XYZ file of C-alpha atoms in Angstrom:
313
model
C 111.076 -36.050 91.002
C 110.910 -36.000 87.189
C 107.317 -37.283 87.295
C 106.347 -34.595 89.800
C 107.983 -31.973 87.587
C 105.929 -33.010 84.561
C 102.692 -33.116 86.571
C 103.393 -29.565 87.802
C 104.321 -28.358 84.324
C 101.229 -30.005 82.854
C 99.035 -28.119 85.322
C 100.467 -24.688 84.526
C 101.804 -24.751 80.966
C 98.411 -24.971 79.133
C 97.145 -21.957 81.102
C 100.016 -19.745 80.059
C 99.974 -20.950 76.464
C 96.454 -19.508 76.290
C 97.575 -16.287 77.997
C 100.436 -16.180 75.476
C 97.930 -16.410 72.619
C 96.215 -13.404 74.185
C 99.518 -11.509 74.191
C 99.828 -12.316 70.485
C 96.321 -10.986 69.907
C 97.367 -7.751 71.615
C 100.658 -7.493 69.730
C 98.985 -8.024 66.356
C 96.127 -5.616 67.185
C 93.530 -8.207 66.234
C 91.140 -6.551 68.699
C 91.075 -3.038 70.104
C 90.526 -2.284 73.827
C 86.815 -1.546 73.333
C 86.250 -4.869 71.570
C 88.169 -6.707 74.293
C 86.077 -4.984 76.949
C 82.861 -6.087 75.233
C 84.182 -9.628 74.767
C 85.178 -9.780 78.426
C 81.679 -8.665 79.431
C 80.156 -11.372 77.229
C 82.408 -14.035 78.803
C 81.445 -12.850 82.266
C 77.693 -12.631 81.649
C 77.091 -15.601 79.313
C 80.033 -17.997 79.159
C 80.618 -18.292 82.920
C 76.902 -18.863 83.440
C 76.917 -21.723 80.916
C 80.099 -23.291 82.323
C 78.961 -23.300 85.939
C 75.404 -24.352 85.074
C 76.788 -27.311 83.098
C 79.227 -28.368 85.821
C 76.619 -28.203 88.595
C 73.746 -29.657 86.535
C 75.810 -32.717 85.589
C 77.344 -33.193 89.049
C 76.654 -36.181 91.251
C 76.467 -34.444 94.612
C 76.668 -37.725 96.473
C 80.299 -37.814 95.320
C 81.304 -34.135 95.404
C 79.256 -32.520 98.192
C 81.950 -31.648 100.697
C 80.844 -29.404 103.601
C 84.253 -29.713 105.242
C 86.058 -28.345 102.170
C 83.490 -25.571 101.714
C 83.724 -24.564 105.386
C 87.526 -24.577 105.262
C 87.507 -22.446 102.082
C 85.111 -19.905 103.606
C 87.047 -19.806 106.870
C 90.385 -19.470 105.092
C 89.184 -16.552 102.956
C 87.765 -14.855 106.068
C 90.969 -15.261 108.097
C 93.025 -14.010 105.160
C 90.781 -10.949 104.878
C 91.305 -10.111 108.563
C 95.084 -10.542 108.330
C 95.189 -8.464 105.133
C 93.187 -5.671 106.760
C 95.512 -5.547 109.758
C 98.582 -5.514 107.522
C 97.181 -2.801 105.208
C 96.338 -0.482 108.127
C 99.800 -0.893 109.674
C 101.707 -0.742 106.378
C 100.015 2.079 104.413
C 98.644 5.472 105.506
C 96.526 6.245 102.446
C 93.006 4.816 102.646
C 92.632 4.534 98.869
C 95.600 2.158 98.879
C 94.692 0.279 102.049
C 91.558 -1.108 100.424
C 93.459 -2.120 97.296
C 96.209 -3.862 99.295
C 93.630 -5.775 101.339
C 91.762 -6.937 98.250
C 94.938 -7.847 96.364
C 96.111 -10.176 99.129
C 92.891 -11.958 100.107
C 91.071 -12.129 96.733
C 92.492 -14.534 94.151
C 91.725 -15.280 90.510
C 90.277 -18.638 91.546
C 87.314 -18.546 89.161
C 89.398 -18.166 85.978
C 92.517 -20.139 86.917
C 91.297 -22.520 89.620
C 89.191 -24.853 87.483
C 91.843 -25.361 84.765
C 94.500 -26.173 87.378
C 92.326 -28.912 88.891
C 91.265 -30.190 85.451
C 94.834 -30.243 84.110
C 95.897 -32.485 86.997
C 92.856 -34.711 87.562
C 90.822 -34.488 84.338
C 87.491 -32.994 83.320
C 85.521 -35.086 85.810
C 87.190 -33.178 88.664
C 85.905 -29.773 87.455
C 82.769 -30.005 89.559
C 84.678 -29.817 92.867
C 86.097 -26.292 92.349
C 82.764 -25.313 90.744
C 80.947 -26.172 93.976
C 83.522 -24.270 96.049
C 83.041 -21.229 93.777
C 79.462 -21.083 95.125
C 80.933 -20.294 98.550
C 84.018 -18.269 97.659
C 82.604 -15.873 95.033
C 79.859 -14.391 97.258
C 82.394 -13.941 100.078
C 84.847 -12.224 97.740
C 82.157 -9.796 96.603
C 80.759 -9.059 100.065
C 84.163 -8.663 101.729
C 85.583 -6.527 98.914
C 82.667 -4.116 98.888
C 82.689 -3.909 102.687
C 86.384 -3.108 103.089
C 86.576 -0.707 100.126
C 83.467 1.086 101.390
C 84.947 1.336 104.884
C 88.224 2.821 103.646
C 86.484 5.485 101.578
C 84.219 6.378 104.496
C 81.013 5.034 102.993
C 78.142 3.041 104.446
C 78.060 -0.743 104.387
C 74.665 -1.870 103.046
C 74.392 -5.661 103.328
C 71.028 -5.887 101.538
C 72.363 -3.945 98.550
C 75.509 -6.089 98.446
C 73.515 -9.328 98.592
C 71.303 -8.121 95.742
C 74.443 -7.418 93.738
C 75.831 -10.856 94.529
C 72.616 -12.527 93.316
C 72.926 -10.617 90.020
C 76.365 -12.147 89.475
C 76.114 -14.511 86.455
C 78.404 -17.032 88.178
C 76.088 -17.241 91.183
C 73.057 -17.417 88.876
C 74.632 -20.273 86.900
C 75.382 -22.199 90.085
C 71.900 -21.555 91.489
C 70.120 -22.641 88.285
C 72.330 -25.716 88.023
C 71.487 -26.652 91.617
C 67.745 -26.208 91.067
C 67.708 -28.320 87.891
C 69.993 -30.965 89.412
C 68.282 -31.388 92.777
C 64.765 -31.128 91.356
C 65.570 -33.636 88.634
C 64.460 -31.283 85.867
C 65.776 -32.646 82.545
C 67.285 -30.264 80.008
C 66.603 -31.491 76.438
C 69.753 -32.482 74.539
C 69.219 -29.930 71.718
C 69.380 -27.206 74.401
C 71.950 -28.787 76.737
C 74.467 -29.439 73.977
C 74.993 -25.779 72.958
C 75.011 -24.686 76.625
C 77.768 -27.227 77.328
C 79.676 -26.198 74.202
C 79.634 -22.552 75.255
C 80.674 -23.569 78.770
C 83.620 -25.548 77.386
C 84.896 -22.407 75.638
C 84.822 -20.295 78.791
C 88.209 -20.957 80.353
C 90.283 -20.825 77.126
C 88.575 -17.642 75.977
C 88.845 -15.971 79.396
C 92.583 -16.724 79.549
C 93.162 -15.414 76.020
C 91.361 -12.185 76.884
C 93.399 -11.911 80.097
C 96.576 -12.076 78.014
C 95.233 -9.612 75.442
C 94.439 -7.018 78.112
C 97.875 -7.309 79.762
C 99.470 -3.858 80.243
C 102.401 -2.909 82.460
C 100.874 0.396 83.608
C 102.675 2.908 85.809
C 104.703 1.270 88.538
C 107.238 3.717 90.012
C 104.853 5.682 92.214
C 103.513 2.624 94.057
C 106.370 0.119 93.866
C 106.544 -0.381 97.671
C 102.855 -1.219 97.953
C 102.964 -3.331 94.795
C 105.833 -5.402 96.182
C 103.895 -5.989 99.416
C 100.794 -7.091 97.493
C 102.750 -9.537 95.342
C 104.539 -11.100 98.316
C 101.270 -11.364 100.243
C 99.245 -12.878 97.388
C 101.820 -15.199 95.818
C 103.828 -16.338 98.864
C 102.260 -15.575 102.263
C 98.639 -16.465 101.420
C 99.540 -19.862 99.876
C 101.906 -20.675 102.741
C 99.218 -20.046 105.373
C 96.379 -21.679 103.416
C 98.289 -24.782 102.338
C 99.956 -25.360 105.702
C 96.534 -25.368 107.369
C 95.060 -27.606 104.653
C 97.883 -30.124 104.977
C 97.617 -30.143 108.783
C 93.867 -30.816 108.575
C 94.363 -33.755 106.226
C 93.131 -32.415 102.882
C 94.590 -34.417 99.985
C 94.071 -35.044 96.275
C 91.574 -32.893 94.342
C 90.482 -31.243 97.605
C 94.016 -30.047 98.302
C 94.538 -28.814 94.731
C 91.223 -26.923 94.911
C 92.506 -25.190 98.050
C 95.825 -24.551 96.292
C 93.900 -22.903 93.447
C 92.191 -20.554 95.914
C 95.436 -19.770 97.694
C 98.110 -19.569 94.995
C 96.411 -17.984 91.984
C 97.130 -14.281 91.247
C 95.038 -11.247 92.143
C 91.475 -11.358 90.798
C 90.912 -9.443 87.577
C 87.654 -8.116 89.062
C 89.594 -6.409 91.873
C 90.757 -3.703 89.450
C 87.232 -2.860 88.302
C 85.892 -2.824 91.843
C 88.705 -0.598 93.132
C 88.208 1.767 90.207
C 84.485 2.080 90.929
C 84.821 2.466 94.701
C 87.485 5.092 95.203
C 90.529 2.826 95.460
C 93.892 3.480 93.821
C 93.060 2.059 90.374
C 96.666 2.269 89.167
C 97.911 0.125 92.069
C 94.991 -2.287 91.656
C 95.699 -2.724 87.950
C 99.379 -3.344 88.542
C 98.696 -5.984 91.195
C 96.608 -7.912 88.654
C 99.176 -7.520 85.865
C 102.326 -8.383 87.779
C 100.814 -11.123 89.932
C 99.445 -12.766 86.755
C 102.885 -12.635 85.142
C 104.796 -13.893 88.187
C 102.278 -16.583 89.042
C 103.434 -18.730 86.115
C 106.542 -19.364 88.231
C 105.068 -19.273 91.741
C 102.082 -21.529 90.958
C 104.410 -24.032 89.331
C 106.562 -23.909 92.468
C 103.650 -24.484 94.853
C 102.286 -27.346 92.746
C 105.719 -28.957 92.425
C 106.572 -28.666 96.130
C 103.212 -29.968 97.363
C 103.287 -32.789 94.802
C 106.739 -33.751 96.119
C 105.309 -33.747 99.652
C 102.579 -36.183 98.586
C 99.608 -33.835 98.989
C 98.072 -35.164 95.741
């Protein structure tokens, strides 16, 4: 049990040390909100591209190509979306909150937190597995989020427009370029590859520090009932459903932890921006990100510890 405890702590503690550094940055006013916003945009547009390009370009797909895991991840996200939609419609009358509740429950912060969880447990060589799964999950997150938010505000669902937006996503572009260079055997000269890899290596620490620096409690009282439902759905119900199915289907090791990272990580930071831009309740969306991020330091540890004790990895 002690060994399992330290494995679980080792997976989570480094993540929240970096978030804690971000809180210190905020407390000391080292950066103002405008600077943090610009830094976050740079991380999203440049750093994530470099990280995912590096991971995919250097991957040996004979070892990591896993259609079964990718299909399960896509299917799990889709089922969770449907269940979240049904719950939101039955639970809340306001459409601007229904879309936010749905997104909060089915869309996790897998991109930022998923890779470090897998790496902290299995080492840097395991980073490529969640990177490949990101290629499936991120487009689905974007398409499903736009579709359900558009539906709840009475808009028109335009698949072509959404797909164009997905292809402009730097994460998808990094994965696509990495795939092209990898599969076509196009060599990247070391003087160019080295700085790309160095920037990629900075992505996760910097993203987590910025997440901590942008942490703000917001206004809670007016939406506490919906917020509580979102937190329970994202941090407890979604992992329970996802991980039970994964265990029953025989996923183990890095595969299982990759699924755990999809299921048990907090609400996606991007869900706030998307809700704000598409007529959702931005206050509720922001609070789901803030409070799920804070609580997940305990819940993620719990899920990792319990599944480690059960021999899932």
